[in-house]
Coordinates of C-alpha atoms and ligand atoms in Angstrom, one line a residue:
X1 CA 29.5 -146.1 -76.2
X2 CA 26.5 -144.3 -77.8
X3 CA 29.5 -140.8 -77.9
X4 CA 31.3 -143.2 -80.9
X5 CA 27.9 -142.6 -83.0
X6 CA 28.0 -138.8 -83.2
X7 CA 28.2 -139.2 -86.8
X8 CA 24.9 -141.6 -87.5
X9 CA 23.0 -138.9 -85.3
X10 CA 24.3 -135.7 -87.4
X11 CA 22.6 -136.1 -91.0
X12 CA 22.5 -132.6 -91.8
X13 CA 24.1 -131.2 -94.6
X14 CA 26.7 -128.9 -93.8
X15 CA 28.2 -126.1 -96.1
X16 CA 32.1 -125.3 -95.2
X17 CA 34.8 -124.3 -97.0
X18 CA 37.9 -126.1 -97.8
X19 CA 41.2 -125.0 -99.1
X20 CA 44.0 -126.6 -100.6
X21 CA 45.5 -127.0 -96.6
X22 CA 42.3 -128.1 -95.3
X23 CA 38.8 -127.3 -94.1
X24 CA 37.9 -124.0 -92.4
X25 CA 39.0 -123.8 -89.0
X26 CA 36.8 -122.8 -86.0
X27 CA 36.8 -120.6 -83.0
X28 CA 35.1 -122.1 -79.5
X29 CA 33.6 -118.9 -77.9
X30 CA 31.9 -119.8 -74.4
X31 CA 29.3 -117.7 -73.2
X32 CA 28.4 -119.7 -69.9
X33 CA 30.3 -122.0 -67.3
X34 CA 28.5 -122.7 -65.1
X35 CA 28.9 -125.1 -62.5
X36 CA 25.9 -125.8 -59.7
X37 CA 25.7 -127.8 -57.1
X38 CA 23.1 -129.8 -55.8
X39 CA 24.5 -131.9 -53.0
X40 CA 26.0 -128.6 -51.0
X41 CA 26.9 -130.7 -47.7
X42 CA 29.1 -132.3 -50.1
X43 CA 30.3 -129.2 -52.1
X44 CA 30.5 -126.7 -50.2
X45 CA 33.2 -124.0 -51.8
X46 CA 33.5 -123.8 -56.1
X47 CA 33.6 -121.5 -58.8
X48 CA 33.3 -121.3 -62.7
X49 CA 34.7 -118.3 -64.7
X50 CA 35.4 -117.3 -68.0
X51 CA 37.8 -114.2 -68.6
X52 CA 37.4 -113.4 -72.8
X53 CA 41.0 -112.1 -74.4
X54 CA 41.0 -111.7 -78.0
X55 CA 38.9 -114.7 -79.5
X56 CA 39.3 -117.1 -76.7
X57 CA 37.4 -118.4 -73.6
X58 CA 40.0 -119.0 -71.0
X59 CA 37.5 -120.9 -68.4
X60 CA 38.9 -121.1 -64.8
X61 CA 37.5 -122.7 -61.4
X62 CA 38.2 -124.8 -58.3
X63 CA 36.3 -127.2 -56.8
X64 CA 36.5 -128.4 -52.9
X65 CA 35.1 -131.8 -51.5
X66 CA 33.8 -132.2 -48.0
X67 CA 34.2 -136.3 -48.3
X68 CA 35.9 -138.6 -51.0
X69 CA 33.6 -139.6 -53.8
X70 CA 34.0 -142.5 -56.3
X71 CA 31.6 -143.9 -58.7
X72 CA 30.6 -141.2 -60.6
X73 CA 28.3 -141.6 -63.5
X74 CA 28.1 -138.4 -65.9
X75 CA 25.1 -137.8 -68.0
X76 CA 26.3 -136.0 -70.9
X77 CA 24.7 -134.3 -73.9
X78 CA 25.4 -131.7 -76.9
X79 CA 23.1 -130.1 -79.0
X80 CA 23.7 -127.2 -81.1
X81 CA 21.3 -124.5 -82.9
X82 CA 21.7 -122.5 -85.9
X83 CA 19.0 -119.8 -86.6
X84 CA 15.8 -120.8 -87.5
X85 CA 16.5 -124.4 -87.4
X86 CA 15.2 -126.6 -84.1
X87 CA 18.0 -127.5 -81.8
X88 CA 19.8 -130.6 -82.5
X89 CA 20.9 -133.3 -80.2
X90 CA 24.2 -134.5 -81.5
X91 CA 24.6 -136.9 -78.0
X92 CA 22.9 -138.1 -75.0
X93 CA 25.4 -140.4 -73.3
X94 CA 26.4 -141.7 -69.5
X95 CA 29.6 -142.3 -69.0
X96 CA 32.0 -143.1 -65.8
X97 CA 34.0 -140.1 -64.5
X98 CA 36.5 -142.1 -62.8
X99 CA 36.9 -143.8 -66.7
X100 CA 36.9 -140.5 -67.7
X101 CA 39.7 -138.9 -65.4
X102 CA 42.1 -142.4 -66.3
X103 CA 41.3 -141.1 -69.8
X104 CA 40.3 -145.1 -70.8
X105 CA 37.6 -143.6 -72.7
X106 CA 38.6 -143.6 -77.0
X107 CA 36.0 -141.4 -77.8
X108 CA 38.5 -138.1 -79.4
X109 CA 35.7 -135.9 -77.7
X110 CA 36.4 -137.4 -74.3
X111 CA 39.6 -137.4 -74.9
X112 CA 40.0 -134.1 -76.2
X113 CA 37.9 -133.3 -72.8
X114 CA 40.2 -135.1 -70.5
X115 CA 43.1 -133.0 -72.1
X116 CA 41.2 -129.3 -71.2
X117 CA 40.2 -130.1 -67.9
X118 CA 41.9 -132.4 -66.3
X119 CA 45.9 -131.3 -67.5
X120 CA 44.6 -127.5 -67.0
X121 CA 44.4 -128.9 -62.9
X122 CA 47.0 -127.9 -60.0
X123 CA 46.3 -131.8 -59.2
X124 CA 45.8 -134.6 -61.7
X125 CA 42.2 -135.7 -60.2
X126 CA 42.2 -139.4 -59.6
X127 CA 39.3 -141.6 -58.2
X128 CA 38.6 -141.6 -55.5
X129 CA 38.4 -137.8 -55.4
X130 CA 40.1 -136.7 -52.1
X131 CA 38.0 -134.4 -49.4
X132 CA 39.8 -131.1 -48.3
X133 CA 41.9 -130.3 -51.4
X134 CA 41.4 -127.3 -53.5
X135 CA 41.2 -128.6 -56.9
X136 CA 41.6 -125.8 -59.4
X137 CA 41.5 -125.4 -63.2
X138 CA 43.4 -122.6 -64.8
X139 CA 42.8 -120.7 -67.6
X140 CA 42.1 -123.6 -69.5
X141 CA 40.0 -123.1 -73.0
X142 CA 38.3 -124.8 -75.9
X143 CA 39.1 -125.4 -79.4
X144 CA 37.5 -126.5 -82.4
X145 CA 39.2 -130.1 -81.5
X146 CA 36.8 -130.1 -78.7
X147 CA 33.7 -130.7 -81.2
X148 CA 32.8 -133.4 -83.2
X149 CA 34.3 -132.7 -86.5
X150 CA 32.3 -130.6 -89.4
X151 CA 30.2 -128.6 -87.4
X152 CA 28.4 -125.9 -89.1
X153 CA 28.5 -121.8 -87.7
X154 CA 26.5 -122.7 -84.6
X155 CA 25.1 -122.3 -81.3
X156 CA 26.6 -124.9 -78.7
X157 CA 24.7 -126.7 -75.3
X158 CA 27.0 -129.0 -73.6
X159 CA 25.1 -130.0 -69.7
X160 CA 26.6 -132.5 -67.5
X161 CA 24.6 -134.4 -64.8
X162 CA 27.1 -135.9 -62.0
X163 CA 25.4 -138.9 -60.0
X164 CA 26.9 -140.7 -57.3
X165 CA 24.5 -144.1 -57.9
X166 CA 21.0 -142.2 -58.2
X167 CA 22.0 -138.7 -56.0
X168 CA 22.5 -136.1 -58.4
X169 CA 25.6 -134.4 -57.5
X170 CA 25.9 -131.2 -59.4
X171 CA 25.4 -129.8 -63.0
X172 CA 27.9 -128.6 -65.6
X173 CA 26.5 -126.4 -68.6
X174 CA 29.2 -125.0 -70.8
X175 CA 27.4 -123.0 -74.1
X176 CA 28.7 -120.7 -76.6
X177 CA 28.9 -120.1 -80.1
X178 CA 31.2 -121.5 -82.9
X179 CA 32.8 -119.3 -85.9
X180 CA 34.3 -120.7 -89.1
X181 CA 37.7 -118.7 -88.9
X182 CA 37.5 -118.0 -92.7
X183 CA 41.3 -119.1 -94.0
X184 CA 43.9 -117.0 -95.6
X185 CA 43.2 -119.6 -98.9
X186 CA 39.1 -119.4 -99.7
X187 CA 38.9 -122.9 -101.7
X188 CA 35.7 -123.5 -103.5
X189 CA 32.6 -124.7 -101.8
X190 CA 31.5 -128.0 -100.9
X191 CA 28.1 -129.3 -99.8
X192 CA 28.9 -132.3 -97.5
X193 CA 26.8 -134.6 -96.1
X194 CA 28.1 -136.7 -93.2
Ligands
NAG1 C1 39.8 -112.7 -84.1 O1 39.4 -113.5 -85.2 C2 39.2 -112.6 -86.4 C3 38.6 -113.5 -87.5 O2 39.3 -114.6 -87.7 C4 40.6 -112.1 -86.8 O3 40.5 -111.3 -87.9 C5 41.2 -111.3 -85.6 O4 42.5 -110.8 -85.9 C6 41.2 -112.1 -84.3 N1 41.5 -111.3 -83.2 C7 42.5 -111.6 -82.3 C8 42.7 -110.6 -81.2 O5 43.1 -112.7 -82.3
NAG2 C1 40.4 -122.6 -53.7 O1 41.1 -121.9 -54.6 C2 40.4 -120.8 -55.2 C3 41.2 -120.3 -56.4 O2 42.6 -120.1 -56.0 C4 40.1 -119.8 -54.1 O3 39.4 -118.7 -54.7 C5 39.2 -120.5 -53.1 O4 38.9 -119.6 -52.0 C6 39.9 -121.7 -52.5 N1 39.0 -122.4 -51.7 C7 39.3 -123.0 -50.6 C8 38.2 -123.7 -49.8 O5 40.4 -123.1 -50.2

């Protein structure tokens, strides 16, 4: 899977900070959740919020289904900005939601994924996803393990696409910002290239 190759995509050189206990951690702010429908007859009741307490994103939402659907393909991407750079794409990848909710996927961003938004659910979502039950996520939010690993201070652009075979189903477009959380230790600074 094309997510596995983050790392051959991201040849930029980062500048980060690393301590004697590690490299600087990072808060995940989100900005936008935004969930939209296209196919309405088939979603016809959701929501997508963010409440913001201290320096978390708690993100929170439900989802109702008018008929079961399987076979979901997810067309995924990230790209991130910085200022005065051009936006970078760090993945453009389709992937099987019904994988995806059975967690077979070993990509540690799916995973990582799978553990937000599908143990932050009143019901563990399962293919085929059942018509006429209130799925809801609750105050689930983001952390730096969400991301691929050395990111630099950055602007974020995660979009879904959900497909049932060609029929787009809805869109998913989480963005926000990520800040180094300078540590208690300031180590000396590295220029890394990945
Ligand atoms: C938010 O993060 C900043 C920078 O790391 C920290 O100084 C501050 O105490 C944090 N605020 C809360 C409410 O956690
Ligand atoms: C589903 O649950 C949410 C959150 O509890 C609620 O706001 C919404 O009205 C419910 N929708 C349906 C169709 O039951």
């Amino acid at each position: 899977m094309k997510l596995l190759r983050i790392g051959a995509y991201f040849l930029i050189t980062l500048v980060f900070y690393c301590s004697g206990s590690g490299c600087a951690e990072y808060v995940v702010s989100v900005d936008r959740f935004v969930f939209t429908p296209i196919d309405r007859e088939l979603i016809p009741s959701q929501s997508a919020t963010i409440e913001q307490i201290g320096n978390r994103s708690y993100l929170s939402g439900h989802l109702y289904l008018e008929r079961s659907v399987d076979n979901v393909i997810a067309l995924a991407s990230l790209e991130i900005s910085r200022p005065n750079l051009p936006r970078v794409r760090l993945f453009n990848s389709k992937f099987d939601l019904c994988g995806f909710l059975k967690n077979t996927y070993k990509s540690k961003f799916l995973q990582q994924f799978h553990y937000r938004f599908v143990t932050f659910t009143n019901v563990q979502p399962s293919c085929p996803l059942k018509p006429h039950l209130n799925y809801t996520l609750e105050r689930s939010y983001l952390d730096e393990r969400i991301l691929p690993e050395l990111l630099p201070e950055c602007s974020y652009f995660f979009n879904v696409e959900f497909r049932e075979k060609t029929k787009p189903l809805a869109n998913l477009h989480i963005s926000g910002h990520l800040h180094p959380v300078l540590n208690k230790k300031k180590g000396p600074k590295n220029r890394v290239k990945t």
